[in-house]
Short mmCIF file of C-alpha atoms and ligand atoms in Angstrom, two decimals:
data_model
loop_
_atom_site.label_atom_id
_atom_site.label_comp_id
_atom_site.label_asym_id
_atom_site.label_seq_id
_atom_site.Cartn_x
_atom_site.Cartn_y
_atom_site.Cartn_z
CA UNK H 1 55.05 175.93 -144.69
CA UNK H 2 55.17 172.73 -142.64
CA UNK H 3 51.87 171.38 -144.06
CA UNK H 4 49.31 168.98 -142.66
CA UNK H 5 50.30 165.83 -140.79
CA UNK H 6 47.67 163.13 -140.29
CA UNK H 7 48.14 160.50 -137.58
CA UNK H 8 46.27 157.40 -138.81
CA UNK H 9 45.78 156.19 -142.37
CA UNK H 10 42.28 154.69 -142.10
CA UNK H 11 38.94 155.87 -143.44
CA UNK H 12 39.08 159.32 -141.80
CA UNK H 13 42.81 159.98 -142.26
CA UNK H 14 42.67 159.12 -145.95
CA UNK H 15 39.59 161.27 -146.52
CA UNK H 16 41.08 164.40 -144.98
CA UNK H 17 44.10 164.11 -147.27
CA UNK H 18 41.93 163.51 -150.37
CA UNK H 19 39.55 166.36 -149.49
CA UNK H 20 42.41 168.79 -148.86
CA UNK H 21 43.69 168.21 -152.37
CA UNK H 22 40.20 168.40 -153.81
CA UNK H 23 39.77 171.81 -152.19
CA UNK H 24 43.07 173.00 -153.63
CA UNK H 25 45.37 172.79 -150.59
CA UNK H 26 48.89 173.16 -151.91
CA UNK H 27 51.12 172.42 -148.91
CA UNK H 28 52.64 169.10 -147.87
CA UNK H 29 50.19 166.38 -146.80
CA UNK H 30 51.66 163.46 -144.87
CA UNK H 31 49.76 160.45 -143.56
CA UNK H 32 51.55 158.47 -140.86
CA UNK H 33 49.92 155.05 -140.70
CA UNK H 34 50.62 152.33 -138.18
CA UNK H 35 49.28 149.79 -140.65
CA UNK H 36 51.68 149.28 -143.55
CA UNK H 37 48.85 148.92 -146.09
CA UNK H 38 47.29 151.82 -147.98
CA UNK H 39 43.92 152.99 -146.62
CA UNK H 40 41.14 150.45 -147.11
CA UNK H 41 37.48 149.85 -146.27
CA UNK H 42 36.84 147.93 -143.06
CA UNK H 43 33.10 147.16 -143.50
CA UNK H 44 33.60 144.22 -145.91
CA UNK H 45 35.98 142.54 -143.42
CA UNK H 46 33.10 141.17 -141.32
CA UNK H 47 30.75 140.59 -144.28
CA UNK H 48 32.09 139.37 -147.65
CA UNK H 49 35.87 139.32 -147.08
CA UNK H 50 35.90 136.56 -144.49
CA UNK H 51 33.75 134.18 -146.52
CA UNK H 52 35.39 134.62 -149.93
CA UNK H 53 38.95 134.55 -151.20
CA UNK H 54 38.73 138.19 -152.33
CA UNK H 55 42.06 139.97 -152.79
CA UNK H 56 43.08 142.71 -150.39
CA UNK H 57 43.27 145.12 -153.34
CA UNK H 58 39.47 145.00 -153.65
CA UNK H 59 39.30 146.79 -150.29
CA UNK H 60 41.57 149.72 -151.16
CA UNK H 61 39.96 153.15 -151.01
CA UNK H 62 42.31 154.31 -153.80
CA UNK H 63 45.29 152.77 -155.61
CA UNK H 64 48.87 153.89 -155.01
CA UNK H 65 48.77 156.08 -158.13
CA UNK H 66 46.16 158.31 -156.43
CA UNK H 67 48.61 159.17 -153.63
CA UNK H 68 51.37 159.93 -156.14
CA UNK H 69 49.15 162.05 -158.35
CA UNK H 70 47.83 164.01 -155.37
CA UNK H 71 51.20 164.41 -153.63
CA UNK H 72 50.04 162.61 -150.50
CA UNK H 73 53.01 161.11 -148.65
CA UNK H 74 51.86 157.80 -147.10
CA UNK H 75 54.25 156.57 -144.44
CA UNK H 76 52.99 153.06 -143.80
CA UNK H 77 54.21 150.94 -140.91
CA UNK H 78 55.12 153.98 -138.78
CA UNK H 79 53.38 155.36 -135.69
CA UNK H 80 53.09 158.82 -134.27
CA UNK H 81 54.41 158.26 -130.75
CA UNK H 82 54.23 161.79 -129.34
CA UNK H 83 53.08 165.32 -130.06
CA UNK H 84 55.20 168.31 -129.08
CA UNK H 85 52.59 171.07 -129.09
CA UNK H 86 55.10 173.78 -128.22
CA UNK H 87 57.24 172.96 -131.25
CA UNK H 88 54.22 171.98 -133.45
CA UNK H 89 55.88 168.69 -134.36
CA UNK H 90 55.25 164.96 -134.00
CA UNK H 91 57.76 162.23 -133.29
CA UNK H 92 57.44 158.93 -135.13
CA UNK H 93 58.28 155.40 -134.03
CA UNK H 94 61.38 155.70 -136.26
CA UNK H 95 62.62 158.56 -134.06
CA UNK H 96 62.09 161.09 -136.83
CA UNK H 97 60.38 164.42 -136.09
CA UNK H 98 57.94 166.05 -138.52
CA UNK H 99 56.70 169.63 -138.07
CA UNK H 100 53.10 170.57 -138.80
CA UNK H 101 50.95 173.64 -139.40
CA UNK H 102 47.91 171.48 -138.67
CA UNK H 103 47.82 168.03 -137.10
CA UNK H 104 44.84 165.73 -137.64
CA UNK H 105 44.50 162.85 -135.18
CA UNK H 106 42.60 160.03 -136.90
CA UNK H 107 43.83 157.10 -134.89
CA UNK H 108 40.55 155.14 -134.81
CA UNK H 109 39.73 152.63 -132.11
CA UNK H 110 41.04 149.32 -130.78
CA UNK H 111 39.13 146.18 -129.93
CA UNK H 112 38.25 145.71 -126.30
CA UNK H 113 39.95 142.59 -124.99
CA UNK H 114 38.26 140.41 -122.39
CA UNK H 115 40.30 139.62 -119.29
CA UNK H 116 39.32 135.93 -119.15
CA UNK H 117 41.55 132.88 -118.80
CA UNK H 118 42.50 131.48 -122.20
CA UNK H 119 42.07 134.78 -124.09
CA UNK H 120 45.57 134.49 -125.57
CA UNK H 121 45.30 130.86 -126.77
CA UNK H 122 45.82 130.08 -130.46
CA UNK H 123 42.47 130.03 -132.22
CA UNK H 124 41.19 133.11 -130.37
CA UNK H 125 40.62 135.98 -132.80
CA UNK H 126 39.76 139.68 -132.90
CA UNK H 127 38.62 141.61 -135.98
CA UNK H 128 39.66 145.17 -136.71
CA UNK H 129 42.23 145.12 -139.51
CA UNK H 130 42.60 143.38 -142.86
CA UNK H 131 45.38 141.35 -141.28
CA UNK H 132 42.98 140.20 -138.53
CA UNK H 133 40.43 139.29 -141.21
CA UNK H 134 42.96 137.24 -143.14
CA UNK H 135 43.90 135.28 -140.00
CA UNK H 136 40.23 134.82 -139.21
CA UNK H 137 39.45 133.68 -142.74
CA UNK H 138 42.24 131.06 -142.58
CA UNK H 139 41.02 129.93 -139.15
CA UNK H 140 37.40 129.69 -140.27
CA UNK H 141 38.39 127.50 -143.21
CA UNK H 142 39.82 124.93 -140.77
CA UNK H 143 37.18 125.24 -138.03
CA UNK H 144 33.97 123.29 -137.57
CA UNK H 145 32.53 125.02 -134.53
CA UNK H 146 32.89 128.75 -133.99
CA UNK H 147 32.10 130.69 -130.83
CA UNK H 148 31.45 134.41 -131.14
CA UNK H 149 31.54 136.55 -128.02
CA UNK H 150 29.40 139.66 -128.48
CA UNK H 151 26.07 140.23 -130.20
CA UNK H 152 26.83 143.64 -131.71
CA UNK H 153 27.09 144.43 -135.41
CA UNK H 154 30.43 142.75 -136.02
CA UNK H 155 29.66 139.56 -134.07
CA UNK H 156 26.33 139.16 -135.87
CA UNK H 157 27.73 139.94 -139.32
CA UNK H 158 30.44 137.32 -138.85
CA UNK H 159 27.89 134.84 -137.46
CA UNK H 160 25.77 135.17 -140.61
CA UNK H 161 28.81 134.96 -142.89
CA UNK H 162 30.23 131.80 -141.34
CA UNK H 163 26.80 130.13 -141.06
CA UNK H 164 26.59 130.62 -144.84
CA UNK H 165 29.81 128.57 -145.03
CA UNK H 166 28.08 125.78 -143.09
CA UNK H 167 29.97 126.24 -139.80
CA UNK H 168 28.26 125.60 -136.48
CA UNK H 169 28.03 128.89 -134.57
CA UNK H 170 27.30 129.71 -130.96
CA UNK H 171 27.08 133.39 -130.03
CA UNK H 172 27.15 134.70 -126.46
CA UNK H 173 25.70 138.09 -125.59
CA UNK H 174 25.92 139.30 -121.99
CA UNK H 175 22.96 141.70 -122.35
CA UNK H 176 19.36 140.60 -122.70
CA UNK H 177 19.16 141.55 -126.37
CA UNK H 178 21.23 141.85 -129.56
CA UNK H 179 22.82 145.18 -130.65
CA UNK H 180 21.44 146.67 -127.42
CA UNK H 181 23.58 149.81 -127.52
CA UNK H 182 22.45 150.89 -130.96
CA UNK H 183 19.02 149.66 -132.03
CA UNK H 184 15.50 149.51 -130.63
CA UNK H 185 14.17 146.41 -128.85
CA UNK H 186 11.91 145.79 -131.84
CA UNK H 187 14.84 145.55 -134.25
CA UNK H 188 16.84 143.45 -131.76
CA UNK H 189 13.95 140.99 -131.62
CA UNK H 190 13.63 140.92 -135.40
CA UNK H 191 17.31 140.01 -135.78
CA UNK H 192 17.19 137.45 -132.98
CA UNK H 193 14.47 135.62 -134.91
CA UNK H 194 16.40 135.78 -138.17
CA UNK H 195 19.66 134.51 -136.66
CA UNK H 196 17.80 131.67 -134.94
CA UNK H 197 16.29 130.81 -138.32
CA UNK H 198 19.84 130.72 -139.73
CA UNK H 199 20.46 128.15 -136.96
CA UNK H 200 22.95 130.20 -135.00
CA UNK H 201 22.84 129.13 -131.36
CA UNK H 202 22.32 132.48 -129.63
CA UNK H 203 22.65 132.74 -125.84
CA UNK H 204 21.41 136.04 -124.46
CA UNK H 205 22.22 137.12 -120.92
CA UNK H 206 25.26 134.86 -121.04
CA UNK H 207 28.75 136.09 -120.19
CA UNK H 208 32.01 134.38 -121.08
CA UNK H 209 33.92 132.98 -118.11
CA UNK H 210 36.90 131.35 -119.79
CA UNK H 211 38.29 129.92 -122.97
CA UNK H 212 39.52 126.37 -122.50
CA UNK H 213 42.35 124.48 -124.19
CA UNK H 214 46.01 123.77 -123.66
CA UNK H 215 47.76 125.24 -126.73
CA UNK H 216 44.67 126.00 -128.76
CA UNK H 217 41.12 126.95 -127.88
CA UNK H 218 38.88 123.88 -127.75
CA UNK H 219 35.85 125.19 -125.82
CA UNK H 220 34.33 128.17 -124.07
CA UNK H 221 32.91 128.19 -120.57
CA UNK H 222 30.00 130.46 -119.73
CA UNK H 223 29.50 132.29 -116.44
CA UNK H 224 26.67 129.82 -115.72
CA UNK H 225 29.26 127.01 -115.85
CA UNK H 226 28.31 125.46 -119.18
CA UNK H 227 31.13 124.27 -121.44
CA UNK H 228 30.57 124.56 -125.19
CA UNK H 229 32.99 123.02 -127.71
CA UNK H 230 34.52 125.52 -130.15
CA UNK H 231 37.67 125.28 -132.22
CA UNK H 232 37.70 128.98 -133.09
CA UNK H 233 36.67 131.89 -130.85
CA UNK H 234 36.04 135.44 -132.06
CA UNK H 235 35.95 138.15 -129.41
CA UNK H 236 33.70 140.95 -130.72
CA UNK H 237 33.11 142.90 -127.55
CA UNK H 238 33.27 146.49 -128.79
CA UNK H 239 36.08 149.01 -129.04
CA UNK H 240 37.81 151.76 -127.11
CA UNK H 241 39.03 154.98 -128.76
CA UNK H 242 42.74 155.39 -129.50
CA UNK H 243 43.09 158.61 -127.53
CA UNK H 244 46.28 157.93 -125.53
CA UNK H 245 48.44 160.01 -127.88
CA UNK H 246 46.16 163.02 -127.40
CA UNK H 247 45.90 162.50 -123.65
CA UNK H 248 49.69 162.36 -123.30
CA UNK H 249 49.88 165.66 -125.21
CA UNK H 250 47.54 167.28 -122.67
CA UNK H 251 44.50 167.54 -124.97
CA UNK H 252 41.05 167.17 -123.43
CA UNK H 253 39.97 163.52 -123.59
CA UNK H 254 36.77 161.94 -122.31
CA UNK H 255 35.92 158.61 -123.95
CA UNK H 256 37.56 160.00 -127.08
CA UNK H 257 39.35 163.20 -127.97
CA UNK H 258 36.94 166.06 -127.27
CA UNK H 259 36.36 168.35 -130.26
CA UNK H 260 34.10 171.29 -131.14
CA UNK H 261 31.75 171.60 -134.14
CA UNK H 262 34.78 172.09 -136.44
CA UNK H 263 36.51 169.00 -135.03
CA UNK H 264 39.09 171.23 -133.30
CA UNK H 265 40.59 169.84 -130.10
CA UNK H 266 41.54 171.96 -127.09
CA UNK H 267 44.58 173.01 -129.20
CA UNK H 268 43.51 175.11 -132.22
CA UNK H 269 46.24 173.56 -134.42
CA UNK H 270 45.08 170.01 -133.75
CA UNK H 271 41.93 168.31 -135.02
CA UNK H 272 40.51 164.87 -134.18
CA UNK H 273 38.09 162.92 -136.39
CA UNK H 274 36.46 159.53 -136.83
CA UNK H 275 36.24 156.76 -134.24
CA UNK H 276 38.65 158.53 -131.85
CA UNK H 277 36.70 161.84 -131.63
CA UNK H 278 33.99 162.77 -129.11
CA UNK H 279 31.65 165.64 -129.98
CA UNK H 280 28.30 167.26 -129.21
CA UNK H 281 26.00 166.03 -131.94
CA UNK H 282 22.87 168.01 -132.80
CA UNK H 283 21.21 164.59 -133.10
CA UNK H 284 21.83 163.59 -129.48
CA UNK H 285 21.42 165.20 -126.09
CA UNK H 286 24.87 164.17 -124.98
CA UNK H 287 28.41 164.04 -126.27
CA UNK H 288 28.88 161.09 -128.60
CA UNK H 289 31.61 159.14 -130.33
CA UNK H 290 30.40 157.48 -133.49
CA UNK H 291 31.95 154.46 -135.15
CA UNK H 292 30.82 154.68 -138.75
CA UNK H 293 32.10 155.33 -142.24
CA UNK H 294 29.67 158.24 -142.66
CA UNK H 295 31.00 159.98 -139.56
CA UNK H 296 34.68 159.38 -140.46
CA UNK H 297 34.21 160.71 -143.99
CA UNK H 298 32.04 163.72 -143.13
CA UNK H 299 34.21 164.83 -140.20
CA UNK H 300 37.28 164.58 -142.45
CA UNK H 301 35.56 166.82 -145.01
CA UNK H 302 34.77 169.34 -142.26
CA UNK H 303 38.43 169.47 -141.19
CA UNK H 304 39.69 169.88 -144.76
CA UNK H 305 37.23 172.76 -145.27
CA UNK H 306 38.23 174.28 -141.92
CA UNK H 307 41.90 174.28 -142.92
CA UNK H 308 40.89 175.95 -146.20
CA UNK H 309 38.76 178.47 -144.27
CA UNK H 310 35.41 177.44 -145.73
CA UNK H 311 33.88 175.07 -143.15
CA UNK H 312 30.34 174.96 -141.85
CA UNK H 313 29.87 173.44 -138.36
CA UNK H 314 29.58 169.65 -138.49
CA UNK H 315 25.94 168.61 -138.47
CA UNK H 316 25.74 165.69 -140.89
CA UNK H 317 22.86 163.31 -140.29
CA UNK H 318 24.33 160.14 -138.76
CA UNK H 319 23.66 156.95 -140.70
CA UNK H 320 24.93 153.40 -140.51
CA UNK H 321 24.38 150.01 -142.09
CA UNK H 322 24.97 146.38 -141.16
CA UNK H 323 24.58 143.39 -143.50
CA UNK H 324 23.62 140.21 -141.67
CA UNK H 325 23.08 137.45 -144.21
CA UNK H 326 20.23 138.52 -146.51
CA UNK H 327 19.15 141.32 -144.13
CA UNK H 328 20.41 144.87 -144.62
CA UNK H 329 19.87 146.95 -141.51
CA UNK H 330 20.12 150.69 -142.06
CA UNK H 331 19.86 153.28 -139.35
CA UNK H 332 19.45 157.00 -139.74
CA UNK H 333 19.68 159.24 -136.69
CA UNK H 334 20.78 158.24 -133.19
CA UNK H 335 17.97 156.12 -131.83
CA UNK H 336 19.43 154.99 -128.49
CA UNK H 337 17.36 157.44 -126.39
CA UNK H 338 13.99 156.49 -127.93
CA UNK H 339 11.07 155.92 -125.55
CA UNK H 340 8.53 154.91 -128.17
CA UNK H 341 8.97 152.84 -131.32
CA UNK H 342 6.34 152.51 -134.00
CA UNK H 343 6.92 149.53 -136.28
CA UNK H 344 5.40 149.63 -139.73
CA UNK H 345 4.74 146.92 -142.32
CA UNK H 346 6.25 144.14 -140.29
CA UNK H 347 3.82 141.82 -142.08
CA UNK H 348 6.04 141.92 -145.14
CA UNK H 349 8.45 139.02 -144.61
CA UNK H 350 12.07 140.05 -144.01
CA UNK H 351 11.36 143.78 -144.10
CA UNK H 352 10.73 146.30 -141.38
CA UNK H 353 10.58 150.02 -140.65
CA UNK H 354 10.92 151.19 -137.05
CA UNK H 355 10.27 154.85 -136.30
CA UNK H 356 12.02 155.75 -133.06
CA UNK H 357 10.58 158.67 -131.07
CA UNK H 358 11.49 160.43 -127.88
CA UNK H 359 8.27 162.09 -126.81
CA UNK H 360 6.99 163.67 -130.01
CA UNK H 361 10.44 164.01 -131.65
CA UNK H 362 11.54 161.54 -134.26
CA UNK H 363 15.08 160.49 -133.26
CA UNK H 364 15.63 158.21 -136.21
CA UNK H 365 14.43 155.38 -138.40
CA UNK H 366 15.72 151.82 -138.45
CA UNK H 367 14.92 149.83 -141.57
CA UNK H 368 15.54 146.30 -142.76
CA UNK H 369 15.68 145.73 -146.52
CA UNK H 370 13.87 149.04 -147.12
CA UNK H 371 16.57 151.26 -148.72
CA UNK H 372 14.01 153.73 -150.10
CA UNK H 373 12.65 154.54 -146.65
CA UNK H 374 16.20 154.81 -145.30
CA UNK H 375 16.99 157.47 -147.91
CA UNK H 376 13.76 159.29 -147.08
CA UNK H 377 14.77 159.15 -143.44
CA UNK H 378 18.04 160.91 -144.26
CA UNK H 379 16.03 163.65 -145.95
CA UNK H 380 13.60 163.95 -143.02
CA UNK H 381 16.37 164.35 -140.45
CA UNK H 382 18.59 166.44 -142.72
CA UNK H 383 15.82 168.95 -143.45
CA UNK H 384 14.27 168.69 -140.00
CA UNK H 385 10.87 167.73 -141.45
CA UNK H 386 8.36 166.97 -138.74
CA UNK H 387 6.82 163.51 -138.56
CA UNK H 388 4.22 163.06 -135.84
CA UNK H 389 3.81 159.88 -133.82
CA UNK H 390 0.12 159.89 -134.61
CA UNK H 391 0.81 159.91 -138.38
CA UNK H 392 3.11 156.93 -138.18
CA UNK H 393 0.74 155.00 -135.92
CA UNK H 394 -1.93 155.24 -138.57
CA UNK H 395 -2.04 151.82 -140.23
CA UNK H 396 -2.06 153.22 -143.79
CA UNK H 397 0.85 155.60 -143.18
CA UNK H 398 2.93 155.93 -146.35
CA UNK H 399 6.31 157.59 -145.75
CA UNK H 400 7.01 158.51 -149.34
CA UNK H 401 3.69 160.30 -149.83
CA UNK H 402 4.01 161.95 -146.43
CA UNK H 403 7.48 163.35 -147.21
CA UNK H 404 6.27 164.60 -150.60
CA UNK H 405 3.44 166.43 -148.82
CA UNK H 406 5.81 167.97 -146.26
CA UNK H 407 8.20 169.08 -148.99
CA UNK H 408 5.35 170.66 -150.96
CA UNK H 409 4.16 172.47 -147.83
CA UNK H 410 7.71 173.71 -147.20
CA UNK H 411 7.74 175.09 -150.78
C1 FAD W 1 35.04 144.70 -139.17
C2 FAD W 1 34.43 146.06 -139.23
C3 FAD W 1 33.22 146.25 -139.89
C4 FAD W 1 32.64 147.52 -139.96
N1 FAD W 1 31.46 147.68 -140.61
C5 FAD W 1 30.93 148.91 -140.74
C6 FAD W 1 29.74 149.12 -141.49
O1 FAD W 1 29.13 148.20 -142.00
N2 FAD W 1 29.28 150.39 -141.61
C7 FAD W 1 29.92 151.46 -141.06
O2 FAD W 1 29.47 152.61 -141.22
N3 FAD W 1 31.04 151.28 -140.33
C8 FAD W 1 31.56 150.04 -140.17
N4 FAD W 1 32.71 149.87 -139.43
C9 FAD W 1 33.29 151.03 -138.74
C10 FAD W 1 34.17 151.86 -139.67
O3 FAD W 1 35.03 151.04 -140.42
C11 FAD W 1 34.96 152.83 -138.82
O4 FAD W 1 34.03 153.68 -138.17
C12 FAD W 1 35.94 153.66 -139.62
O5 FAD W 1 36.93 152.84 -140.19
C13 FAD W 1 36.58 154.73 -138.76
O6 FAD W 1 37.59 155.37 -139.44
P1 FAD W 1 38.85 155.97 -138.65
O7 FAD W 1 39.76 156.52 -139.69
O8 FAD W 1 38.38 156.81 -137.54
O9 FAD W 1 39.55 154.71 -137.97
P2 FAD W 1 40.29 153.48 -138.69
O10 FAD W 1 39.70 153.21 -140.04
O11 FAD W 1 40.31 152.39 -137.69
O12 FAD W 1 41.76 154.02 -138.90
C14 FAD W 1 42.63 154.37 -137.84
C15 FAD W 1 44.04 154.02 -138.25
O13 FAD W 1 44.96 154.71 -137.40
C16 FAD W 1 46.02 153.83 -137.08
N5 FAD W 1 46.70 154.35 -135.89
C17 FAD W 1 46.32 154.25 -134.59
N6 FAD W 1 47.21 154.89 -133.78
C18 FAD W 1 48.15 155.43 -134.61
C19 FAD W 1 49.32 156.21 -134.38
N7 FAD W 1 49.67 156.60 -133.14
N8 FAD W 1 50.09 156.57 -135.45
C20 FAD W 1 49.73 156.19 -136.70
N9 FAD W 1 48.63 155.44 -136.98
C21 FAD W 1 47.85 155.08 -135.94
C22 FAD W 1 45.31 152.51 -136.90
O14 FAD W 1 46.23 151.43 -136.96
C23 FAD W 1 44.37 152.54 -138.10
O15 FAD W 1 45.00 152.07 -139.26
C24 FAD W 1 33.30 148.61 -139.34
C25 FAD W 1 34.51 148.41 -138.66
C26 FAD W 1 35.08 147.16 -138.61
C27 FAD W 1 36.38 146.96 -137.87
#
């Protein structure tokens, strides 16, 4: 038996190995990981890790002893460079070839770079890996003024973290609102207010033209021609899926490696999961690629079960969180297609619940500092409980009582 080979030792790659052992898989399990470090959590990188002197070990998903005990071979610092589907084998950057019974591609995503002058100057950072975060942390310690390009989750999380360290922050967002790809206008507006209160200088509708400096970055120039001093620049302009390996092997790729409900690619021996996989979600009307811990972990569990012959089709409720200073944003469902948003209890300072509907269907719920309602939201979407727009619009609507009533009615 050749066993299971996993390309990528991040959140998804680790989880498939751990779940295989949990389900009693007895063959060889090999993780080939471009990063030399054992699998770790990325979410703290843009939140706590960059503003503290926390040790890398605090990020580890499991210690080395876990891999030994579970007979998971972790080949750190090596890449899968090609897949020979005919021979069912991968070739590594070392030149070695490893055969597989099943191959899991969990190669994640890479930061989008911006093709502007000055993008390669010293003092210009990206944030994806722990190594990036450690460089950023060292740079932040020395910097006084920080420019962040991109008003998505990562840019905003870093903005809040470095404002807490007393740094001056300017943030450029090319679109007319923050987190525009992923949250409702109402939640964008809420966070704009909060970041302005934190005294982050936010420029919406403002694109980056160039980064200025001779050896090091000293300023940014906007498309409108304004020059803003900055001694550190973070580019946080989104990611692209690492699907080149799959494309070169002739697998179907379309903004990610296309998979079915069992995460199987166009080759039945090869699976793709996590940030690099594109799939038809029951929670969206189109094919999606999700960048979240929930998705990476749950897709990995589906693949492990599939290899063991026990899988159900993947239909986990999507959920996500983002910590921006004292504000915890939690999203359940995929709310991008909403045409009507009902905001509840906005009067309570620093808290919010936004119910996002398309027509009469509830697509999802976005909450700020309301973890109870977020958990209820997961139950609503998971059990397909019906919440009507009219109910939510009612000023005394109480989600907890409403869900209890629906559950009682459902028996
Ligand atoms: C700074 C930051 C903050 C985040 N915050 C949150 C959050 O708050 N909540 C949330 O839900 N999600 C968050 N995410 C997203 C979440 O971390 C990702 O969705 C998740 O890590 C995806 O797991 P993955 O295994 O698909 O990819 P990754 O964890 O990126 O792992 C992929 C690994 O594969 C390696 N690799 C690539 N090509 C090859 C190859 N050819 N051979 C071998 N190895 C290869 C890569 O180097 C990488 O180590 C955050 C991400 C970042 C970067």
